[in-house]
Coordinates of C-alpha atoms in Angstrom, one line a residue:
X205 CA 0.0 -0.1 -0.2
X206 CA 3.0 2.5 0.8
X207 CA 4.2 1.7 -2.6
X208 CA 1.1 2.6 -4.4
X209 CA 0.4 5.9 -2.3
X210 CA 4.1 6.6 -3.1
X211 CA 4.0 6.0 -6.6
X212 CA 0.3 8.4 -6.8
X213 CA 1.9 11.0 -5.0
X214 CA 5.2 10.9 -7.3
X215 CA 3.3 10.6 -10.6
X216 CA -0.4 11.9 -9.9
X217 CA -0.9 12.5 -13.7
X218 CA -0.8 8.8 -14.3
X219 CA -3.6 7.7 -11.9
X220 CA -5.7 10.7 -12.7
X221 CA -5.4 9.7 -16.6
X222 CA -6.5 6.2 -15.7
X223 CA -9.6 7.6 -13.7
X224 CA -10.5 9.7 -16.4
X225 CA -10.5 6.8 -18.8
X226 CA -12.5 4.7 -16.6
X227 CA -15.3 7.3 -16.5
X228 CA -14.9 8.0 -19.9
X229 CA -15.4 4.2 -21.0
X230 CA -18.2 3.9 -18.2
X231 CA -20.2 7.0 -19.6
X232 CA -19.8 6.0 -23.4
X233 CA -21.1 2.4 -22.5
X234 CA -24.1 4.0 -20.9
X235 CA -25.0 5.8 -23.7
X236 CA -23.5 9.2 -22.9
X237 CA -21.1 9.4 -25.6
X238 CA -21.0 13.1 -26.2
X239 CA -20.5 13.8 -22.2
X240 CA -17.6 11.3 -22.5
X241 CA -16.0 13.0 -25.3
X242 CA -16.4 16.5 -24.0
X243 CA -14.7 15.4 -20.3
X244 CA -11.7 13.6 -22.3
X245 CA -11.6 16.6 -24.7
X246 CA -10.8 19.2 -21.5
X247 CA -8.7 16.8 -19.7
X248 CA -6.2 16.1 -23.1
X249 CA -6.6 19.7 -23.8
X250 CA -5.4 20.8 -20.5
X251 CA -2.7 18.0 -20.6
X252 CA -1.6 19.4 -24.1
X253 CA -1.2 23.2 -22.7
X254 CA 1.0 21.9 -19.8
X255 CA 3.0 20.0 -22.2
X256 CA 3.4 23.0 -24.7
X257 CA 4.2 25.2 -21.5
X258 CA 7.1 22.7 -21.2
X259 CA 8.1 22.7 -24.7
X260 CA 8.6 26.4 -24.5
X261 CA 10.5 26.5 -21.8
X262 CA 12.8 23.8 -23.5
X263 CA 13.0 25.9 -26.6
X264 CA 14.1 29.0 -24.5
X265 CA 16.9 27.0 -23.3
X266 CA 18.2 25.9 -26.8
X267 CA 16.7 22.3 -26.6
X268 CA 14.4 20.8 -29.3
X269 CA 12.2 18.0 -28.0
X270 CA 10.4 15.6 -29.3
X271 CA 7.2 16.2 -27.2
X272 CA 5.8 18.3 -30.2
X273 CA 4.9 14.6 -31.9
X274 CA 2.6 13.9 -29.2
X275 CA 1.3 17.1 -29.1
X276 CA 0.4 17.0 -32.7
X277 CA -1.1 13.2 -32.0
X278 CA -3.3 14.4 -29.3
X279 CA -4.6 17.1 -31.2
X280 CA -5.2 15.3 -34.3
X281 CA -7.0 12.1 -32.3
X282 CA -9.3 14.9 -30.7
X283 CA -10.1 16.4 -33.8
X284 CA -11.3 13.3 -35.5
X285 CA -13.2 12.4 -32.3
X286 CA -10.8 9.4 -31.4
X287 CA -10.6 10.6 -27.9
X288 CA -9.9 7.3 -26.5
X289 CA -6.7 7.2 -28.5
X290 CA -6.1 10.6 -27.2
X291 CA -6.1 9.5 -23.5
X292 CA -3.7 6.7 -24.2
X293 CA -1.3 8.8 -25.8
X294 CA -1.7 11.1 -22.5
X295 CA -1.2 8.0 -20.6
X296 CA 2.1 7.0 -22.8
X297 CA 3.6 10.3 -22.0
X298 CA 2.7 10.5 -18.2
X299 CA 3.4 7.0 -17.7
X300 CA 7.0 7.2 -19.7
X301 CA 8.3 9.3 -16.9
X302 CA 7.5 6.7 -14.2
X303 CA 9.0 3.8 -16.9
X304 CA 12.3 5.8 -17.2
X305 CA 12.5 6.1 -13.6
X306 CA 12.0 2.7 -12.8
X307 CA 14.6 1.7 -15.4
X308 CA 17.1 4.3 -14.3
X309 CA 16.6 2.9 -10.8
X310 CA 17.3 -0.5 -12.0
X311 CA 20.3 0.7 -14.0
X312 CA 21.8 2.7 -11.3
X313 CA 21.2 0.3 -8.6
X314 CA 24.9 -0.5 -8.0
X315 CA 26.1 3.2 -8.1
X316 CA 23.2 3.8 -5.4
X317 CA 24.6 1.0 -3.3
X318 CA 27.7 3.0 -3.2
X319 CA 26.1 6.1 -2.0
X320 CA 23.9 4.6 0.4
X321 CA 26.7 2.7 2.1
X322 CA 28.7 5.8 3.1
X323 CA 29.4 5.6 6.8
X324 CA 28.1 8.4 8.8
X325 CA 29.3 7.5 12.5
X326 CA 32.3 6.4 13.7
X327 CA 33.4 4.7 17.0
X328 CA 36.1 6.7 18.7
X329 CA 38.3 5.0 21.3
X330 CA 40.0 7.1 23.8
X331 CA 43.2 6.4 25.8
X332 CA 41.3 5.5 29.0
X333 CA 39.5 2.7 26.9
X334 CA 36.1 4.7 26.7
X335 CA 34.1 4.6 23.6
X336 CA 32.2 7.3 22.1
X337 CA 30.1 7.5 18.9
X338 CA 30.9 10.5 16.8
X339 CA 29.9 12.1 13.3
X340 CA 32.2 10.9 10.9
X341 CA 33.2 14.7 9.9
X342 CA 34.8 14.7 13.7
X343 CA 37.3 12.0 13.0
X344 CA 40.9 13.5 12.7
X345 CA 44.3 11.9 11.8
X346 CA 45.9 9.9 14.6
X347 CA 42.4 8.9 16.5
X348 CA 41.9 5.6 17.1
X349 CA 38.9 3.7 16.1
X350 CA 37.0 0.7 17.1
X351 CA 35.1 -1.0 13.8
X352 CA 33.0 -3.9 15.0
X353 CA 32.1 -7.3 13.1
X354 CA 30.6 -6.6 9.7
X355 CA 30.9 -2.8 10.0
X356 CA 32.1 -0.3 7.2
X357 CA 35.7 1.2 7.7
X358 CA 34.8 5.0 8.0
X359 CA 38.2 6.4 7.0
X360 CA 41.5 5.3 5.6
X361 CA 43.4 3.8 8.6
X362 CA 46.0 1.7 9.7
X363 CA 45.5 -1.7 11.4
X364 CA 46.7 -1.7 14.9
X365 CA 45.7 -5.5 15.9
X366 CA 47.9 -8.6 14.7
X367 CA 45.6 -9.4 11.7
X368 CA 42.1 -9.0 10.4
X369 CA 40.1 -9.8 7.1
X370 CA 38.0 -7.0 5.1
X371 CA 35.8 -7.2 2.3
X372 CA 36.9 -4.7 -0.2
X373 CA 34.6 -5.8 -3.1
X374 CA 32.6 -2.4 -3.1
X375 CA 35.7 -0.7 -3.7
X376 CA 37.9 -3.0 -6.2
X377 CA 35.2 -5.5 -7.2
X378 CA 37.0 -8.7 -5.6
X379 CA 34.8 -10.9 -4.1
X380 CA 37.3 -12.7 -1.8
X381 CA 38.2 -11.2 1.5
X382 CA 41.8 -9.5 2.1
X383 CA 43.7 -10.5 5.2
X384 CA 45.7 -7.5 6.5
X385 CA 48.4 -7.4 9.3
X386 CA 49.6 -5.0 11.9
X387 CA 50.4 -1.5 10.3
X388 CA 48.9 -2.5 6.9
X389 CA 46.7 0.4 5.4
X390 CA 42.9 -0.5 5.5
X391 CA 40.6 1.7 2.8
X392 CA 37.7 3.2 3.8
X393 CA 34.6 1.5 2.4
X394 CA 36.1 -1.9 3.5
X395 CA 33.8 -4.1 5.7
X396 CA 35.3 -5.7 8.7
X397 CA 35.2 -9.4 9.1
X398 CA 34.2 -11.5 12.3
X399 CA 36.1 -9.8 14.9
X400 CA 36.2 -6.3 16.5
X401 CA 39.3 -4.4 15.3
X402 CA 41.4 -1.3 16.1
X403 CA 42.3 1.3 13.5
X404 CA 44.4 4.5 13.6
X405 CA 43.1 7.1 11.2
X406 CA 45.5 8.1 8.3
X407 CA 43.5 10.6 6.8
X408 CA 40.3 12.5 7.6
X409 CA 37.2 11.0 6.1
X410 CA 36.5 13.5 3.5
X411 CA 39.9 12.6 1.8
X412 CA 39.4 8.9 2.1
X413 CA 39.1 6.1 -0.6
X414 CA 35.9 5.5 -0.1
X415 CA 34.6 9.4 0.2
X416 CA 36.5 10.0 -3.1
X417 CA 34.5 7.2 -4.9
X418 CA 31.3 8.4 -3.5
X419 CA 32.1 12.0 -5.0
X420 CA 32.8 9.9 -8.3
X421 CA 29.9 8.1 -8.3
X422 CA 27.6 11.3 -7.4
X423 CA 29.2 13.2 -10.3
X424 CA 29.0 10.3 -12.9
X425 CA 25.0 10.1 -11.9
X426 CA 24.6 13.8 -12.9
X427 CA 26.4 13.4 -16.2
X428 CA 24.9 12.9 -19.7
X429 CA 26.3 11.3 -22.6
X430 CA 27.2 12.7 -26.0
X431 CA 25.0 10.0 -27.6
X432 CA 22.2 10.9 -25.2
X433 CA 22.6 14.3 -26.9
X434 CA 22.6 12.6 -30.3
X435 CA 19.2 11.2 -29.4
X436 CA 17.8 14.5 -28.9
X437 CA 19.3 15.6 -32.4
X438 CA 17.3 13.0 -34.1
X439 CA 14.4 15.0 -32.6
X440 CA 14.2 17.3 -35.6
X441 CA 14.6 14.8 -38.5
X442 CA 12.3 12.1 -36.9
X443 CA 9.6 15.0 -36.4
X444 CA 9.9 15.9 -39.7
X445 CA 9.6 12.5 -41.7
X446 CA 6.9 11.7 -38.9
X447 CA 4.8 14.8 -40.0
X448 CA 5.4 14.0 -43.7
X449 CA 4.5 10.5 -43.7
X450 CA 1.3 11.5 -41.8
X451 CA 0.6 14.4 -44.1
X452 CA 1.0 12.1 -47.3
X453 CA -1.2 9.3 -45.8
X454 CA -3.9 11.9 -45.0
X455 CA -3.6 13.4 -48.6
X456 CA -3.7 10.1 -50.4
X457 CA -6.7 8.8 -48.4
X458 CA -8.8 12.1 -48.0
X459 CA -9.6 11.2 -44.5
X460 CA -8.1 13.3 -41.5
X461 CA -8.4 10.4 -39.4
X462 CA -5.5 8.7 -41.3
X463 CA -3.3 11.4 -40.1
X464 CA -4.1 10.8 -36.4
X465 CA -3.6 7.0 -36.9
X466 CA 0.0 7.9 -38.1
X467 CA 1.0 9.9 -35.9
X468 CA 0.0 8.1 -32.6
X469 CA 2.5 5.4 -33.7
X470 CA 5.2 8.4 -33.7
X471 CA 5.7 8.7 -30.2
X472 CA 9.2 9.7 -28.8
X473 CA 9.9 7.5 -25.8
X474 CA 12.4 5.1 -27.0
X475 CA 14.6 8.3 -27.8
X476 CA 14.3 9.9 -24.7
X477 CA 14.6 7.1 -22.4
X478 CA 16.7 4.4 -24.0
X479 CA 20.1 6.1 -24.2
X480 CA 20.3 7.3 -20.8
X481 CA 19.2 3.9 -19.3
X482 CA 21.8 2.1 -21.4
X483 CA 24.4 4.6 -20.0
X484 CA 23.4 4.3 -16.4
X485 CA 23.7 0.5 -16.6
X486 CA 27.2 0.8 -18.1
X487 CA 28.2 3.1 -15.3
X488 CA 27.0 0.2 -12.8
X489 CA 29.0 -2.4 -14.7
X490 CA 32.2 -0.4 -14.4
X491 CA 31.8 0.4 -10.7
X492 CA 31.1 -3.2 -10.1
X493 CA 34.6 -4.0 -11.8
X494 CA 36.7 -1.6 -9.8
X495 CA 36.4 1.6 -11.9
X496 CA 34.9 4.7 -11.5
X497 CA 34.0 6.2 -14.6
X498 CA 33.0 10.1 -14.3
X499 CA 30.0 10.0 -16.7
X500 CA 28.5 8.7 -19.7
X501 CA 30.3 10.9 -21.7
X502 CA 33.6 9.1 -20.7
X503 CA 32.1 5.7 -21.2
X504 CA 31.2 6.4 -24.7
X505 CA 34.7 7.7 -25.3
X506 CA 35.8 4.2 -23.7
X507 CA 34.0 2.5 -26.6
X508 CA 35.8 4.6 -29.1
X509 CA 39.4 4.7 -28.2
X510 CA 41.8 4.5 -31.1
X511 CA 45.2 5.5 -29.1
X512 CA 46.7 4.8 -25.9
X513 CA 49.6 5.9 -23.9
X514 CA 50.9 4.8 -20.5
X515 CA 53.0 6.3 -17.8
X516 CA 55.6 3.9 -16.5
X517 CA 56.3 4.1 -12.7
X518 CA 53.0 2.8 -10.8
X519 CA 51.4 2.4 -13.9
X520 CA 52.8 -0.4 -15.8
X521 CA 54.9 -1.6 -13.0
X522 CA 53.6 -1.7 -9.6
X523 CA 54.9 1.3 -8.5
X524 CA 56.9 -0.2 -5.5
X525 CA 60.6 0.1 -6.3
X526 CA 63.2 -1.7 -4.0
X527 CA 66.5 -0.5 -3.3
X528 CA 69.3 -3.3 -4.2
X529 CA 72.3 -1.3 -4.1
X530 CA 74.3 1.9 -2.9
X531 CA 77.0 3.0 -5.0
X532 CA 79.0 5.6 -3.1
X533 CA 81.3 8.4 -4.8
X534 CA 84.6 8.4 -3.6
X535 CA 84.8 10.3 -0.2
X536 CA 81.6 8.8 0.8
X537 CA 80.3 6.0 2.8
X538 CA 77.3 3.9 1.5
X539 CA 75.5 4.3 4.6
X540 CA 76.1 8.1 4.8
X541 CA 74.9 8.4 1.2
X542 CA 71.6 6.4 1.9
X543 CA 71.0 7.7 5.2
X544 CA 71.0 11.3 4.0
X545 CA 69.3 10.5 0.8
X546 CA 66.3 8.8 2.5
X547 CA 66.4 11.9 5.0
X548 CA 65.5 14.2 2.1
X549 CA 63.3 11.7 0.5
X550 CA 60.8 12.4 3.7
X551 CA 59.7 15.3 1.7
X552 CA 58.9 14.0 -1.5
X553 CA 55.7 12.8 -3.0
X554 CA 57.3 10.4 -5.7
X555 CA 57.1 6.4 -5.7
X556 CA 61.1 6.1 -5.3
X557 CA 61.0 7.9 -1.9
X558 CA 59.0 5.1 -0.2
X559 CA 61.5 2.6 -1.3
X560 CA 64.7 4.7 -0.3
X561 CA 63.1 5.5 2.9
X562 CA 62.3 1.8 3.7
X563 CA 65.6 0.7 2.8
X564 CA 67.4 3.0 5.2
X565 CA 64.8 2.0 8.1
X566 CA 65.6 -1.8 7.8
X567 CA 69.2 -1.2 7.3
X568 CA 68.5 0.8 11.1
X569 CA 69.7 4.3 9.9
X570 CA 67.8 7.2 11.9
X571 CA 66.5 9.6 9.4
X572 CA 67.2 13.1 10.2
X573 CA 64.8 16.0 10.1
X574 CA 64.9 18.9 7.5
X575 CA 65.5 22.6 8.3
X576 CA 64.3 23.2 4.9
X577 CA 62.9 21.0 1.9
X578 CA 61.8 21.7 -1.7
X579 CA 60.7 19.3 -4.6
X580 CA 60.9 20.2 -8.1
X581 CA 58.2 18.0 -9.8
X582 CA 59.8 15.0 -11.9
X583 CA 63.4 16.0 -11.1
X584 CA 64.2 15.7 -7.8
X585 CA 64.0 16.9 -3.8
X586 CA 66.2 19.1 -2.1
X587 CA 66.8 19.4 1.7
X588 CA 68.9 20.9 4.2
X589 CA 69.8 17.9 6.5
X590 CA 71.8 18.5 9.6
X591 CA 73.3 21.5 7.9
X592 CA 74.3 20.0 4.6
X593 CA 72.2 20.5 1.3
X594 CA 71.1 17.1 -0.1
X595 CA 69.7 16.7 -3.7
X596 CA 68.3 13.3 -4.8
X597 CA 66.9 13.0 -8.6
X598 CA 67.1 12.0 -12.0
X599 CA 70.7 12.2 -13.6
X600 CA 70.2 15.4 -15.5
X601 CA 68.9 17.0 -12.9
X602 CA 71.8 16.3 -10.3
X603 CA 74.4 16.6 -13.3
X604 CA 72.9 20.4 -13.4
X605 CA 74.3 21.3 -9.9
X606 CA 77.8 19.1 -9.8
X607 CA 79.6 18.3 -13.0
X608 CA 81.3 15.5 -11.6
X609 CA 78.5 13.2 -11.6
X610 CA 79.3 9.5 -13.1
X611 CA 76.3 7.8 -14.8
X612 CA 76.1 4.1 -13.7
X613 CA 76.3 1.3 -15.7
X614 CA 73.2 -0.3 -15.2
X615 CA 71.8 -3.9 -16.0
X616 CA 68.5 -4.3 -17.6
X617 CA 65.5 -3.6 -15.2
X618 CA 68.0 -1.5 -13.2
X619 CA 67.7 2.1 -12.4
X620 CA 69.5 4.9 -10.5
X621 CA 68.3 7.9 -8.1
X622 CA 71.7 10.3 -8.1
X623 CA 72.7 11.8 -5.1
X624 CA 74.5 15.3 -4.6
X625 CA 75.7 16.7 -1.0
X626 CA 77.0 20.2 -0.5
X627 CA 77.3 20.5 -4.0
X628 CA 79.4 17.4 -4.5
X629 CA 78.5 14.2 -6.2
X630 CA 77.7 11.4 -3.5
X631 CA 76.8 8.5 -5.3
X632 CA 73.6 7.1 -6.6
X633 CA 71.0 4.5 -5.3
X634 CA 70.1 1.4 -7.9
X635 CA 66.4 0.5 -7.7
X636 CA 64.3 -2.1 -9.5
X637 CA 60.5 -2.1 -9.5
X638 CA 58.5 -5.2 -10.6
X639 CA 56.3 -5.2 -13.7
X640 CA 52.5 -5.5 -13.4
X641 CA 52.1 -9.1 -14.5
X642 CA 49.4 -8.1 -16.6
X643 CA 50.5 -5.1 -18.4
X644 CA 51.7 -7.2 -21.4
X645 CA 48.3 -8.9 -21.4
X646 CA 46.7 -5.3 -21.4
X647 CA 48.9 -3.9 -24.3
X648 CA 48.4 -7.0 -26.6
X649 CA 44.6 -6.9 -26.0
X650 CA 44.4 -3.1 -27.1
X651 CA 46.2 -3.8 -30.0
X652 CA 44.1 -6.8 -30.9
X653 CA 40.9 -4.7 -30.5
X654 CA 41.5 -1.9 -32.7
X655 CA 43.6 0.6 -30.7
X656 CA 46.2 1.7 -33.5
X657 CA 49.1 3.4 -32.0
X658 CA 50.4 2.7 -28.2
X659 CA 53.1 4.7 -26.5
X660 CA 54.8 5.4 -23.2
X661 CA 55.2 8.9 -21.9
X662 CA 57.5 8.6 -18.9
X663 CA 60.1 10.9 -17.1
X664 CA 62.6 8.1 -16.9
X665 CA 66.0 7.8 -18.7
X666 CA 65.5 6.1 -22.1
X667 CA 67.4 2.8 -21.4
X668 CA 65.3 2.2 -18.4
X669 CA 62.1 2.9 -20.4
X670 CA 63.2 1.2 -23.5
X671 CA 63.6 -2.0 -21.1
X672 CA 60.1 -2.0 -20.1
X673 CA 58.6 -1.2 -23.2
X674 CA 60.5 -4.2 -24.8
X675 CA 59.0 -6.4 -22.0
X676 CA 55.5 -5.6 -22.7
X677 CA 55.7 -5.1 -26.5
X678 CA 55.2 -1.2 -26.6
X679 CA 57.5 0.1 -29.7
X680 CA 56.7 3.7 -29.3
X681 CA 58.5 5.4 -26.4
X682 CA 59.0 9.0 -25.3
X683 CA 61.3 9.4 -22.4
X684 CA 62.9 11.7 -19.8
X685 CA 60.0 13.8 -20.4
X686 CA 58.6 16.5 -18.3
X687 CA 54.6 17.4 -17.4
X688 CA 54.8 19.9 -19.9
X689 CA 56.3 17.5 -22.6
X690 CA 53.9 15.0 -21.5
X691 CA 50.7 17.3 -22.0
X692 CA 52.4 18.2 -25.9
X693 CA 52.8 14.7 -26.8
X694 CA 49.5 13.7 -25.7
X695 CA 48.0 16.6 -27.8
X696 CA 49.7 15.4 -31.0
X697 CA 49.2 11.7 -30.5
X698 CA 46.5 10.3 -33.5
X699 CA 44.1 8.9 -34.3
X700 CA 41.6 10.1 -31.6
X701 CA 40.2 9.4 -29.0
X702 CA 43.3 9.0 -27.1
X703 CA 43.4 7.5 -23.9
X704 CA 46.1 8.1 -21.1
X705 CA 46.8 6.0 -17.6
X706 CA 48.8 7.4 -15.0
X707 CA 49.4 7.6 -11.5
X708 CA 50.8 10.2 -9.3
X709 CA 50.5 14.2 -8.9
X710 CA 53.0 14.7 -11.8
X711 CA 50.6 12.9 -14.1
X712 CA 47.6 15.4 -13.2
X713 CA 48.2 17.6 -16.1
X714 CA 48.6 15.0 -19.2
X715 CA 45.5 13.0 -17.6
X716 CA 43.6 16.5 -17.8
X717 CA 44.7 17.1 -21.4
X718 CA 43.8 13.5 -22.6
X719 CA 40.3 12.6 -24.0
X720 CA 40.3 10.0 -21.5
X721 CA 42.7 10.2 -18.4
X722 CA 42.7 7.1 -16.2
X723 CA 44.2 7.1 -12.8
X724 CA 45.7 4.3 -11.2
X725 CA 43.9 5.4 -8.0
X726 CA 44.0 2.5 -5.5
X727 CA 46.9 4.2 -3.6
X728 CA 47.5 7.0 -5.7
X729 CA 47.3 10.8 -5.3
X730 CA 44.2 13.0 -4.9
X731 CA 45.2 15.2 -7.8
X732 CA 45.5 12.6 -10.5
X733 CA 42.3 11.4 -9.5
X734 CA 40.6 14.9 -9.7
X735 CA 42.3 15.5 -13.0
X736 CA 41.1 11.9 -14.4
X737 CA 38.1 11.0 -16.3
X738 CA 38.1 7.5 -14.6
X739 CA 39.9 5.8 -11.8
X740 CA 40.8 2.2 -11.2
X741 CA 40.1 1.7 -7.6
X742 CA 41.5 -2.1 -8.0
X743 CA 44.9 -2.5 -8.0
X744 CA 45.1 -4.0 -11.4
X745 CA 45.6 -2.5 -15.0
X746 CA 43.6 -5.3 -16.2
X747 CA 40.6 -3.4 -15.1
X748 CA 41.3 -0.7 -17.9
X749 CA 40.2 -3.6 -20.4
X750 CA 37.1 -4.1 -18.6
X751 CA 36.2 -0.3 -18.8
X752 CA 37.2 -0.3 -22.4
X753 CA 34.9 -3.6 -23.1
X754 CA 31.9 -2.0 -20.9
X755 CA 32.3 1.4 -22.8
X756 CA 31.8 -0.5 -26.3
X757 CA 29.2 -3.1 -25.3
X758 CA 27.2 0.2 -23.6
X759 CA 27.5 2.3 -26.7
X760 CA 26.3 -0.4 -29.1
X761 CA 23.3 -1.1 -26.7
X762 CA 22.2 2.6 -26.6
X763 CA 22.9 3.1 -30.4
X764 CA 20.8 -0.2 -31.0
X765 CA 18.0 1.2 -28.6
X766 CA 17.7 4.3 -30.4
X767 CA 17.8 2.4 -34.1
X768 CA 15.3 0.1 -32.9
X769 CA 13.1 2.9 -31.7
X770 CA 13.2 4.8 -35.0
X771 CA 13.0 1.8 -37.3
X772 CA 10.1 0.5 -35.6
X773 CA 8.0 3.7 -35.3
X774 CA 8.9 4.5 -39.1
X775 CA 7.7 1.2 -39.6
X776 CA 4.7 1.1 -38.0
X777 CA 3.6 4.4 -39.4
X778 CA 3.9 3.3 -43.0
X779 CA 1.7 0.6 -42.3
X780 CA -0.7 2.7 -40.4
X781 CA -0.8 4.7 -43.9
X782 CA -2.9 2.0 -45.1
X783 CA -5.6 2.1 -42.8
X784 CA -5.0 -1.3 -41.2
X785 CA -4.2 0.3 -37.6
X786 CA -7.1 2.1 -36.2
X787 CA -5.8 4.8 -33.8
X788 CA -6.4 3.2 -30.6
X789 CA -4.7 0.0 -31.4
X790 CA -1.6 2.0 -32.8
X791 CA -1.5 4.0 -29.2
X792 CA -1.4 0.6 -27.4
X793 CA 1.1 -0.8 -29.8
X794 CA 3.4 2.2 -29.4
X795 CA 3.6 1.3 -25.6
X796 CA 4.6 -2.1 -26.6
X797 CA 7.4 -0.4 -28.7
X798 CA 8.6 1.9 -25.8
X799 CA 8.6 -1.0 -23.5
X800 CA 10.6 -3.4 -26.0
X801 CA 13.0 -0.6 -26.4
X802 CA 13.8 0.4 -22.8
X803 CA 13.9 -3.4 -21.9
X804 CA 16.9 -3.7 -25.0
X805 CA 18.5 -0.6 -23.2
X806 CA 18.6 -2.5 -19.9
X807 CA 20.9 -5.2 -21.4
X808 CA 23.7 -2.5 -20.9
X809 CA 23.3 -4.1 -17.5
X810 CA 24.8 -7.6 -18.4
X811 CA 28.3 -8.1 -18.6
X812 CA 29.6 -7.8 -22.2
X813 CA 29.9 -10.9 -24.1
X814 CA 33.3 -12.6 -25.2
X815 CA 36.2 -12.8 -22.9
X816 CA 38.9 -10.0 -21.5
X817 CA 42.7 -10.8 -21.1
X818 CA 44.0 -13.8 -21.9
X819 CA 46.6 -15.8 -20.4
X820 CA 48.7 -13.3 -17.9
X821 CA 52.4 -13.3 -18.5
X822 CA 55.0 -14.2 -15.5
X823 CA 55.9 -11.0 -13.5
X824 CA 59.2 -9.5 -14.8
X825 CA 61.9 -6.9 -13.1
X826 CA 61.7 -3.7 -14.6
X827 CA 63.5 -0.3 -13.6
X828 CA 62.1 2.7 -11.9
X829 CA 63.8 6.2 -12.1
X830 CA 62.2 9.5 -10.4
X831 CA 59.2 10.6 -12.8
X832 CA 58.5 7.6 -14.5

């Protein structure tokens, strides 16, 4: 009963039209045909006036709507006395909104699930062991939270207990629980397992992973794809063709009723509803696979990609470079170089910094605070450590500061971060990064599925970049690039649309410049995620293939739904020109066309047919230098 009341309140025109239709039918059966016609005419005329006002508002906004066909159809059926048919057209238009809302809800169900699960409160654990429930916006960095069994983690945090299991399926699409150990990061939005756990907050809730995803989902729901606007653009030719067919039928038959019989079959619901429903379904599919796409327009572009470019470190590689050797210059000790470099890297956001700091701490070296620090994006970091100026960065940058730099001879898969101390070359730190096992398969899939040009855009040294490219099958390499160089190359790469995949703060400009920018956001920087058109929240490059497959499938479904609506409407109008379809029957048939088209659009909720990646190659070792 509540559902019925809610429906009546939200769509009052639908039950009112049904009530008027029942009254008209009863009066007609009772022999009061004239009174029935008057009631129907007054009601339909009022609805026509209301629709015309809405059309004028749309025209003032520069939008030509298809409702004009329905208005003409209602007027024509009233003029020839087919008032029952006119009531059916009113029911079709008023019920179309309810049908669209239902189909849209079905399509965005997975997106809504993310929004509805957003945590609102947290259990704050005080130093004395007392527990207090607080609003999520009052949780700060360093606070200790208690998360009970099956509760959602409200903010990004580190696990304080020995171990725990978390369900990350809403974030990454992986169905199996993930086991975390003490000190591991737990993403907000994860669902705790069977044991209560203690977590120390790493980021405020509004900056945490889950809240970032919620913001992206909200933006995605409000967007409109170009193919939907394309459906709007069908309005003018479809209206002209429909009126032309109806006019010719009237002229040939010499009967105005024929005009009405044709036009009741020209109603526009398939064009207005099918495409938006299809793209909402596609967005639900991508979110289920661990990719948050910022709207239908982006999803359509995923379906049309012709060129692709990749950053290296953190994108094609895992972005967790490990230190394998320290090579000090004459006059410096290895421990001294590593300690000072790691101390300076405390002030860097680059992927290399974590590996250098971790190596120093593993060797028992105590990191010193810096009195002054500055990072030159993609080049290196400078810090004053214990009164000495320490610079860590790429070879060209260090060479510009100290001419005695000697480039190291590196084996395949190795890379170097160079160090200068007080203007003297101090040595090099040799690192290696593991290639993502799926990188080669992703590149191969793109090439096999119509992506004509694949390139690497990286700040790494050329030998390093080329060794990674060779391992995964990329033949076009642009190395030792600054962010501005990446933006320029992204603008020059053809054919379009062009896809760029990257990770980190220094990739934000090129992600914004690409036709479709994709951020590896499982643990990536907020700036890259905000600049990107889509964010892969699962830590796997294979999800890029999933997004492209879903984009292509959704675009095909949406376009096919539009074509089905047009072809069926035009075909039925041509049949109606012969007079074999009465106006009332035509209006009812068109309702079935609407339903069939919308049901077809809901096919976008199904996973695309066929397979994604094939066999994933074994992991390889790949290099990582600053600004990769």
